[in-house]
GROMACS .gro file of C-alpha atoms in nm:
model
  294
    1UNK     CA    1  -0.654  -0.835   1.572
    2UNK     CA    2  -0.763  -0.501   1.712
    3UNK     CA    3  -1.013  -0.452   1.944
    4UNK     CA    4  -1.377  -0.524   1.888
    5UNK     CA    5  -1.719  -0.506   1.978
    6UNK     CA    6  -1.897  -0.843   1.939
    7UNK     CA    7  -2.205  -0.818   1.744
    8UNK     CA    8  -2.476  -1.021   1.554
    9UNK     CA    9  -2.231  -1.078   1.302
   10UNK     CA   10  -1.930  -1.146   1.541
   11UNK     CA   11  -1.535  -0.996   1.505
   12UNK     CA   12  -1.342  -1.260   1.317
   13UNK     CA   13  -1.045  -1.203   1.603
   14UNK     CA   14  -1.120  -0.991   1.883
   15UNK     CA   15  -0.865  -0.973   2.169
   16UNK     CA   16  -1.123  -0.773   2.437
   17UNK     CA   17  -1.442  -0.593   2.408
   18UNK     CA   18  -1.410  -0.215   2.391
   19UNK     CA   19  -1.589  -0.120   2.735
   20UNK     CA   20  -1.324  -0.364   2.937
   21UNK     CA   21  -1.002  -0.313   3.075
   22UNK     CA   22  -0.874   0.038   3.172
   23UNK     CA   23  -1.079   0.207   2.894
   24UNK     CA   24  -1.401   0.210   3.060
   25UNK     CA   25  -1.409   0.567   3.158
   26UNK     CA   26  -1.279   0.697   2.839
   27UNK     CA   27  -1.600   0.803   2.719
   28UNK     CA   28  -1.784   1.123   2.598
   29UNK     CA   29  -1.915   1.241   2.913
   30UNK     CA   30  -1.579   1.187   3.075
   31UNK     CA   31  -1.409   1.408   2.818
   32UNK     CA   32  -1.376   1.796   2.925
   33UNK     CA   33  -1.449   2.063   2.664
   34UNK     CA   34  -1.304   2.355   2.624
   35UNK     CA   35  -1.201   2.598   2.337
   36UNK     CA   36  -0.887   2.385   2.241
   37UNK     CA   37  -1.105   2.035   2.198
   38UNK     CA   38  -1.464   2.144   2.124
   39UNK     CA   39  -1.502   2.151   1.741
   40UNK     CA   40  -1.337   1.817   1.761
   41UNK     CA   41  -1.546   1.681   2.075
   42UNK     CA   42  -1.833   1.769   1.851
   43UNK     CA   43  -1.705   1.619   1.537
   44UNK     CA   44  -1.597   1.291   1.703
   45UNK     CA   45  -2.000   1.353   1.875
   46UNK     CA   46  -2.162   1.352   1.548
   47UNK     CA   47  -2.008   1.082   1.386
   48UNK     CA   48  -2.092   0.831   1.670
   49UNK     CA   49  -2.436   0.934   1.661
   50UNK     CA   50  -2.455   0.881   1.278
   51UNK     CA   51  -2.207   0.668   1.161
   52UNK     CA   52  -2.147   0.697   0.789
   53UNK     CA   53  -2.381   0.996   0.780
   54UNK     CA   54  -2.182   1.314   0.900
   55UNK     CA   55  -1.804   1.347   0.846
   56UNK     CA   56  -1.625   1.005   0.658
   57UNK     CA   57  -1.354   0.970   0.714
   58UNK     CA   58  -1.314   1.177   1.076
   59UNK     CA   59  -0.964   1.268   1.126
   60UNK     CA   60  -0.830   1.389   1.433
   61UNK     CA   61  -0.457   1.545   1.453
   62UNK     CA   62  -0.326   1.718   1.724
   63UNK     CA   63  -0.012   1.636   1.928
   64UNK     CA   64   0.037   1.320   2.221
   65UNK     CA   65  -0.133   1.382   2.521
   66UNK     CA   66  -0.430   1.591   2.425
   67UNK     CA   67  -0.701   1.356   2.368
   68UNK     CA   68  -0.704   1.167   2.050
   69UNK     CA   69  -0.757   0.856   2.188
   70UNK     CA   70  -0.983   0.950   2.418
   71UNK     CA   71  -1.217   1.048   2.166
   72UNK     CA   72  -1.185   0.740   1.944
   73UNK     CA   73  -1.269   0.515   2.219
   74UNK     CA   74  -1.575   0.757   2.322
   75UNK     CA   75  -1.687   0.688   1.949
   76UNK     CA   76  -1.619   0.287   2.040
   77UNK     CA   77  -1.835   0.283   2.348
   78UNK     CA   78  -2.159   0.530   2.218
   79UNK     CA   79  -2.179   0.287   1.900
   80UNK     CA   80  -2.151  -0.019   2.116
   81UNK     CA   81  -2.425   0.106   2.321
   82UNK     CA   82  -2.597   0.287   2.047
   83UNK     CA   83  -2.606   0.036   1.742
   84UNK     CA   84  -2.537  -0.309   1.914
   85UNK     CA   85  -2.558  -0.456   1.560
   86UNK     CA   86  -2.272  -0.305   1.466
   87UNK     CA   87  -1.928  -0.457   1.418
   88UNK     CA   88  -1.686  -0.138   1.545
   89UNK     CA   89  -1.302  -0.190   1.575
   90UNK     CA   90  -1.104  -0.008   1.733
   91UNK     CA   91  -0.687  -0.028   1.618
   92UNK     CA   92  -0.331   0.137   1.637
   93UNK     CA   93  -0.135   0.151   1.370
   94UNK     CA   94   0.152  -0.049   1.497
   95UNK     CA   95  -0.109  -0.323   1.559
   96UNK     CA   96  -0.217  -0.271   1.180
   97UNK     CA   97   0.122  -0.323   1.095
   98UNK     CA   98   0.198  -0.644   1.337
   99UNK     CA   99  -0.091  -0.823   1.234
  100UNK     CA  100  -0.039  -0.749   0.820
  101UNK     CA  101   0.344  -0.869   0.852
  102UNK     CA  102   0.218  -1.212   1.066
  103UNK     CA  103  -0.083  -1.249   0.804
  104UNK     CA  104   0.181  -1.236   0.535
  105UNK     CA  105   0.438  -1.446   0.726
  106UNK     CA  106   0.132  -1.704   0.803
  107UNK     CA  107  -0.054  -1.694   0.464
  108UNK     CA  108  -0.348  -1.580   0.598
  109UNK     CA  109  -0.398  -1.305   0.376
  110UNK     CA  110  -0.778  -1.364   0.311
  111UNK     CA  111  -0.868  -1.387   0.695
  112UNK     CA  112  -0.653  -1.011   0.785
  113UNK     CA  113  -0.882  -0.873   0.490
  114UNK     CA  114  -1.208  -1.025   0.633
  115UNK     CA  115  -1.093  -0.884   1.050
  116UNK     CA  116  -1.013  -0.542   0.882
  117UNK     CA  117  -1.290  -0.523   0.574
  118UNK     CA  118  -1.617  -0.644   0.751
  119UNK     CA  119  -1.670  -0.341   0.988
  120UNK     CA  120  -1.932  -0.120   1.049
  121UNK     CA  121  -1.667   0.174   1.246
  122UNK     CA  122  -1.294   0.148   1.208
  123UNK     CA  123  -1.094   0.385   1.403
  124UNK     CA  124  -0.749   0.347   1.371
  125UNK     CA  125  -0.487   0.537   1.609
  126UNK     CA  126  -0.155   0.723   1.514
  127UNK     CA  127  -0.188   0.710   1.160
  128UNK     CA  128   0.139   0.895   1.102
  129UNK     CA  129   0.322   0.542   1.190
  130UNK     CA  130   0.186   0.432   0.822
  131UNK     CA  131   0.453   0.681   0.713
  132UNK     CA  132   0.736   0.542   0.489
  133UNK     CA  133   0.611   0.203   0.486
  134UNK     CA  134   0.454   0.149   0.152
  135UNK     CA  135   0.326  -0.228   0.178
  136UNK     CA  136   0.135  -0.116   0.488
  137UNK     CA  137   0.009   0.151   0.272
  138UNK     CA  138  -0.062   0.008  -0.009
  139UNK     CA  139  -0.274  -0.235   0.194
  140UNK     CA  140  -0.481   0.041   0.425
  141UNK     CA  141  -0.586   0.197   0.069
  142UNK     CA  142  -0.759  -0.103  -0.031
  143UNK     CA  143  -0.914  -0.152   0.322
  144UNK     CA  144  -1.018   0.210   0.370
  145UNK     CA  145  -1.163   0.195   0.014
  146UNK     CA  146  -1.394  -0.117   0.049
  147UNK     CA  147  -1.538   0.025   0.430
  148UNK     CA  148  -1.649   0.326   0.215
  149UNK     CA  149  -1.792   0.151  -0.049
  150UNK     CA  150  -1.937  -0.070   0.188
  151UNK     CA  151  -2.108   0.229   0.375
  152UNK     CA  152  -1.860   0.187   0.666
  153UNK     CA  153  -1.769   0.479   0.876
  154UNK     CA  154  -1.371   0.558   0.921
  155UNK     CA  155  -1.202   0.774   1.222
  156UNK     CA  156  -0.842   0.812   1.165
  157UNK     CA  157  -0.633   1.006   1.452
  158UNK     CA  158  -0.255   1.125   1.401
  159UNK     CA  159   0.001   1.372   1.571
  160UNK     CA  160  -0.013   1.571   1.269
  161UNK     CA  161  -0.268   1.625   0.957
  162UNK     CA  162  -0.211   1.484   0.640
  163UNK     CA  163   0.011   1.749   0.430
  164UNK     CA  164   0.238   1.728   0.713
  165UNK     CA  165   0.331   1.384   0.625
  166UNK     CA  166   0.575   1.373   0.367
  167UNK     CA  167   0.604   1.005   0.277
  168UNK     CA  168   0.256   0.945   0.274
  169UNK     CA  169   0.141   0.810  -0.092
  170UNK     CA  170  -0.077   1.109  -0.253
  171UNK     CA  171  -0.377   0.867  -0.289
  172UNK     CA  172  -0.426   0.788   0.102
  173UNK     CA  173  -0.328   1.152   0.140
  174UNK     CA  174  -0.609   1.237  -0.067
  175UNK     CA  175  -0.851   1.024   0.092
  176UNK     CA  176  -0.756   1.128   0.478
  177UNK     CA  177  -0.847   1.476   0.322
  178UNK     CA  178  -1.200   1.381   0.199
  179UNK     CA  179  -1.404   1.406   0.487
  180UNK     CA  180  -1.336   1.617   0.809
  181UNK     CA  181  -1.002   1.717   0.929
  182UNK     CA  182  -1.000   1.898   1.281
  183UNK     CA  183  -0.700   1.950   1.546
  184UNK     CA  184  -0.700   1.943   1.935
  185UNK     CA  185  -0.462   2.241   2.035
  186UNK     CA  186  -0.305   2.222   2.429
  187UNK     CA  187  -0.600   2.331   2.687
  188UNK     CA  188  -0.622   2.651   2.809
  189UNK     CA  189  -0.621   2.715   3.198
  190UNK     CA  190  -0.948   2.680   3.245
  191UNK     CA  191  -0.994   2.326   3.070
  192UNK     CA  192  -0.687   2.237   3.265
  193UNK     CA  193  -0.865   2.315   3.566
  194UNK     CA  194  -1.211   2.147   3.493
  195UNK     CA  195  -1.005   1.832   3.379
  196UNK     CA  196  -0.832   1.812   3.732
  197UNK     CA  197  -1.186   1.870   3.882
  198UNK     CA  198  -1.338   1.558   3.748
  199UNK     CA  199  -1.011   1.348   3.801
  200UNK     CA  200  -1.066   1.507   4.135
  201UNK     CA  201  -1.377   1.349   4.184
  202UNK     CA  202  -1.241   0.977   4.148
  203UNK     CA  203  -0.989   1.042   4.397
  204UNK     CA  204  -0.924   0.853   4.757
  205UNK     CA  205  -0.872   1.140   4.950
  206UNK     CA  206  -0.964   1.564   4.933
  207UNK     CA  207  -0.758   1.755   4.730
  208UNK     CA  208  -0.785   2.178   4.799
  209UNK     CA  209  -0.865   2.358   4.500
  210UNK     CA  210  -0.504   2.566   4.535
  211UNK     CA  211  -0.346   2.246   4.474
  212UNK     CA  212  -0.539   2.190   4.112
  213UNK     CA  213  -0.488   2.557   4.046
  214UNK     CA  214  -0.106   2.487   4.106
  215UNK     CA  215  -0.097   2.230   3.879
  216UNK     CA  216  -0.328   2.392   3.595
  217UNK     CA  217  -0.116   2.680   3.634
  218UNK     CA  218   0.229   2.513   3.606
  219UNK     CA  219   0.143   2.166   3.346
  220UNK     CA  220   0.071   2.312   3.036
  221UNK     CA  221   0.151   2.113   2.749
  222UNK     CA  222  -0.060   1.793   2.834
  223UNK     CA  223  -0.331   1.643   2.945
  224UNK     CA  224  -0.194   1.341   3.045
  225UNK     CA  225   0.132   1.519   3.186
  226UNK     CA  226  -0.155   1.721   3.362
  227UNK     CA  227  -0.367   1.413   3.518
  228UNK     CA  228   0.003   1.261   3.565
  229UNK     CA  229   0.068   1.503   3.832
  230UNK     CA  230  -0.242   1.490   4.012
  231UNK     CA  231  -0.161   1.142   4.038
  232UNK     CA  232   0.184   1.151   4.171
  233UNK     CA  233   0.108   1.438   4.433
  234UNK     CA  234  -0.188   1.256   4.544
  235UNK     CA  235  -0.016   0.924   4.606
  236UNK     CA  236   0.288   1.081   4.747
  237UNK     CA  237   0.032   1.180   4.994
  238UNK     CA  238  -0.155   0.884   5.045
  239UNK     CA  239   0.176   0.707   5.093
  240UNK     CA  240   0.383   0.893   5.306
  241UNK     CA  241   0.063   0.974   5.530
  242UNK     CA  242   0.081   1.352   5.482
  243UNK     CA  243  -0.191   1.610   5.407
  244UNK     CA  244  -0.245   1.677   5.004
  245UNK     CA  245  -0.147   2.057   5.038
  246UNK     CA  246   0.023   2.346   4.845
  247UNK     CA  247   0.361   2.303   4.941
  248UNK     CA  248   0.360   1.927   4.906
  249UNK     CA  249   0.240   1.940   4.560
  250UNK     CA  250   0.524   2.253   4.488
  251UNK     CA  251   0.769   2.005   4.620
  252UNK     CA  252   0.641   1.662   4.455
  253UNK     CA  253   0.648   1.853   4.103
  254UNK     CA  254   0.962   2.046   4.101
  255UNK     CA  255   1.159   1.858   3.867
  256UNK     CA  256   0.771   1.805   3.643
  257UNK     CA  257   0.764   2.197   3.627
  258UNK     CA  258   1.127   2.236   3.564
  259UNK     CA  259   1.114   2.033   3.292
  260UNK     CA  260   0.779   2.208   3.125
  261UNK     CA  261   0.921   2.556   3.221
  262UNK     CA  262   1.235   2.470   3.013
  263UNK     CA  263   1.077   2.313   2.747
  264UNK     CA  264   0.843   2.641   2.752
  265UNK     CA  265   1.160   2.887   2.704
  266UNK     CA  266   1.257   2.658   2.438
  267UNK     CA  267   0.959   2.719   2.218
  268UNK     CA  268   0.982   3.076   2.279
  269UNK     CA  269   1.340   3.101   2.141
  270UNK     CA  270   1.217   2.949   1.836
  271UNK     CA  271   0.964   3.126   1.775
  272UNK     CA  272   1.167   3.433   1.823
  273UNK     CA  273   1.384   3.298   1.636
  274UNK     CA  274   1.145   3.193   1.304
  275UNK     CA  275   1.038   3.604   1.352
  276UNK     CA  276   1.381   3.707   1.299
  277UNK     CA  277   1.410   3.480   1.018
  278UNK     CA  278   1.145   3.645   0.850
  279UNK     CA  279   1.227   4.023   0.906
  280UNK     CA  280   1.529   3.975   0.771
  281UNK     CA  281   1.420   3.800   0.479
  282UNK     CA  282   1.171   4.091   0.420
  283UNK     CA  283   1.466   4.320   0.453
  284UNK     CA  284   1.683   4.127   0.206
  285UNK     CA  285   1.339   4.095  -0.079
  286UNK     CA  286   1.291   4.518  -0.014
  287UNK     CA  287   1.627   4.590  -0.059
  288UNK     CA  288   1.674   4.371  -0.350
  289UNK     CA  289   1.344   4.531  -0.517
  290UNK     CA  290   1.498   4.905  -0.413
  291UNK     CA  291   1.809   4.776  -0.633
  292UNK     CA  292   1.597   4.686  -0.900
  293UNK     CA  293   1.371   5.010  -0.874
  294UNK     CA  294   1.707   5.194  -0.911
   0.00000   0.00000   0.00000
């Protein structure tokens, strides 16, 4: 099943303990704030300091890259630490899914229910993959109702917020919308910067500061696009034996920055776009009342 914590009570299937693997850093005071992420940095803050007795269900929406994840396994590891008697799972969707279709395919029905149903914290990842599939619905209703009934707390994360799902059944809809919804936006250039600054401090070799303010200045749209870079200009250096400057970093990234530049302009035609759409609507609807006025 998804990941859990092991506790007094014991997951029924856990495949690793949330502070293991490659997740170990993924925690709150690893996570830079900045006016894009705070309100749901201190959300996601609150909840794992009271579980159940802030914001139920939490849900976090805000496109790939920007630290959804991050945050849910932040909430893993301060409960783990926090409330060691507490059974906290941590789940995507997909995984959800896999495991529901096998229980079905298995008969073991009654054991899913018991892995998903006996929490303390569920947090379950890219929610929006629930859409259109109305068994897989129909069976996270009944879940996400007994965890509140049973006083459990519920973080839900998704690339967009619930109205913005069209297939998703009005009663889950309803639900997602009964505690607190918040959004991570893309980081300005000043979180971008503080973000490279602490990846910088886990790095093998020195980094200058023009080289983060190159990349702050030129990734944009995500932060793991953004610690991507750092990555791949630092280990073209490491490899190839050079020194981590400016103009290696302009050259490692050209196609990176091509890419976000052009994706950049692309967004700005539609937006120009949309505005056009709408002054000439207004046009048509002024016109049309002038006629009528007449």
């Amino acid at each position: 099943a998804g990941e859990a914590v092991q506790t007094e009570r014991g997951p029924q299937a856990a495949s690793s303990n949330t502070d293991s693997g490659p997740y170990t850093r993924l925690t709150f005071e690893q996570f830079v704030t900045g006016t894009s992420n705070r309100f749901s940095h201190a959300a996601a803050l609150a909840v794992a300091e009271t579980p159940a007795g802030a914001y139920n269900p939490l849900f976090i929406h805000g496109d790939s890259g920007l630290g959804k994840t991050h945050l849910l396994r932040a909430i893993c590891h301060y409960v783990n630490h926090h409330y060691p008697s507490y059974k906290v799972r941590y789940v995507t969707s997909e995984t959800f899914l896999n495991e529901f279709v096998q229980a079905i395919r298995n008969s073991t029905q009654p054991e899913f229910k018991q892995v998903y149903r006996s929490n303390d914290v569920l947090l379950v990842d890219d929610i929006q993959f629930m859409e259109g599939k109305d068994g897989l619905q129909e069976e996270f209703f009944h879940t996400f109702n007994d965890l509140l009934q049973n006083g459990a707390q519920i973080v839900l994360s998704s690339d967009r917020g619930p109205d913005a799902m069209p297939t998703l059944e009005d009663r889950l809809r309803s639900r997602f919308k009964s505690g607190l919804i918040t959004d991570i936006q893309p980081p300005d250039l000043v979180t971008r910067l503080a973000i490279l600054e602490k990846k910088a401090e886990f790095s093998a070799i020195e980094i200058p500061g023009d080289v983060l303010s190159f990349i702050a200045e030129n990734v944009t749209d995500s932060i793991r696009e953004l610690e991507g870079a750092l990555i791949r200009v630092t280990a073209y250096a490491s490899i190839t034996g050079q020194r981590c400057s400016y103009d290696l970093a302009k050259r490692v990234l050209a196609d990176l920055i091509d890419n976000t530049t052009q994706r950049r302009r692309h967004r700005e035609i539609d937006s120009q776009g949309h505005v056009g759409e709408c002054s000439t609507s207004r046009w048509i609807r002024s016109q049309a009342a002038a006629g009528v006025g007449r």
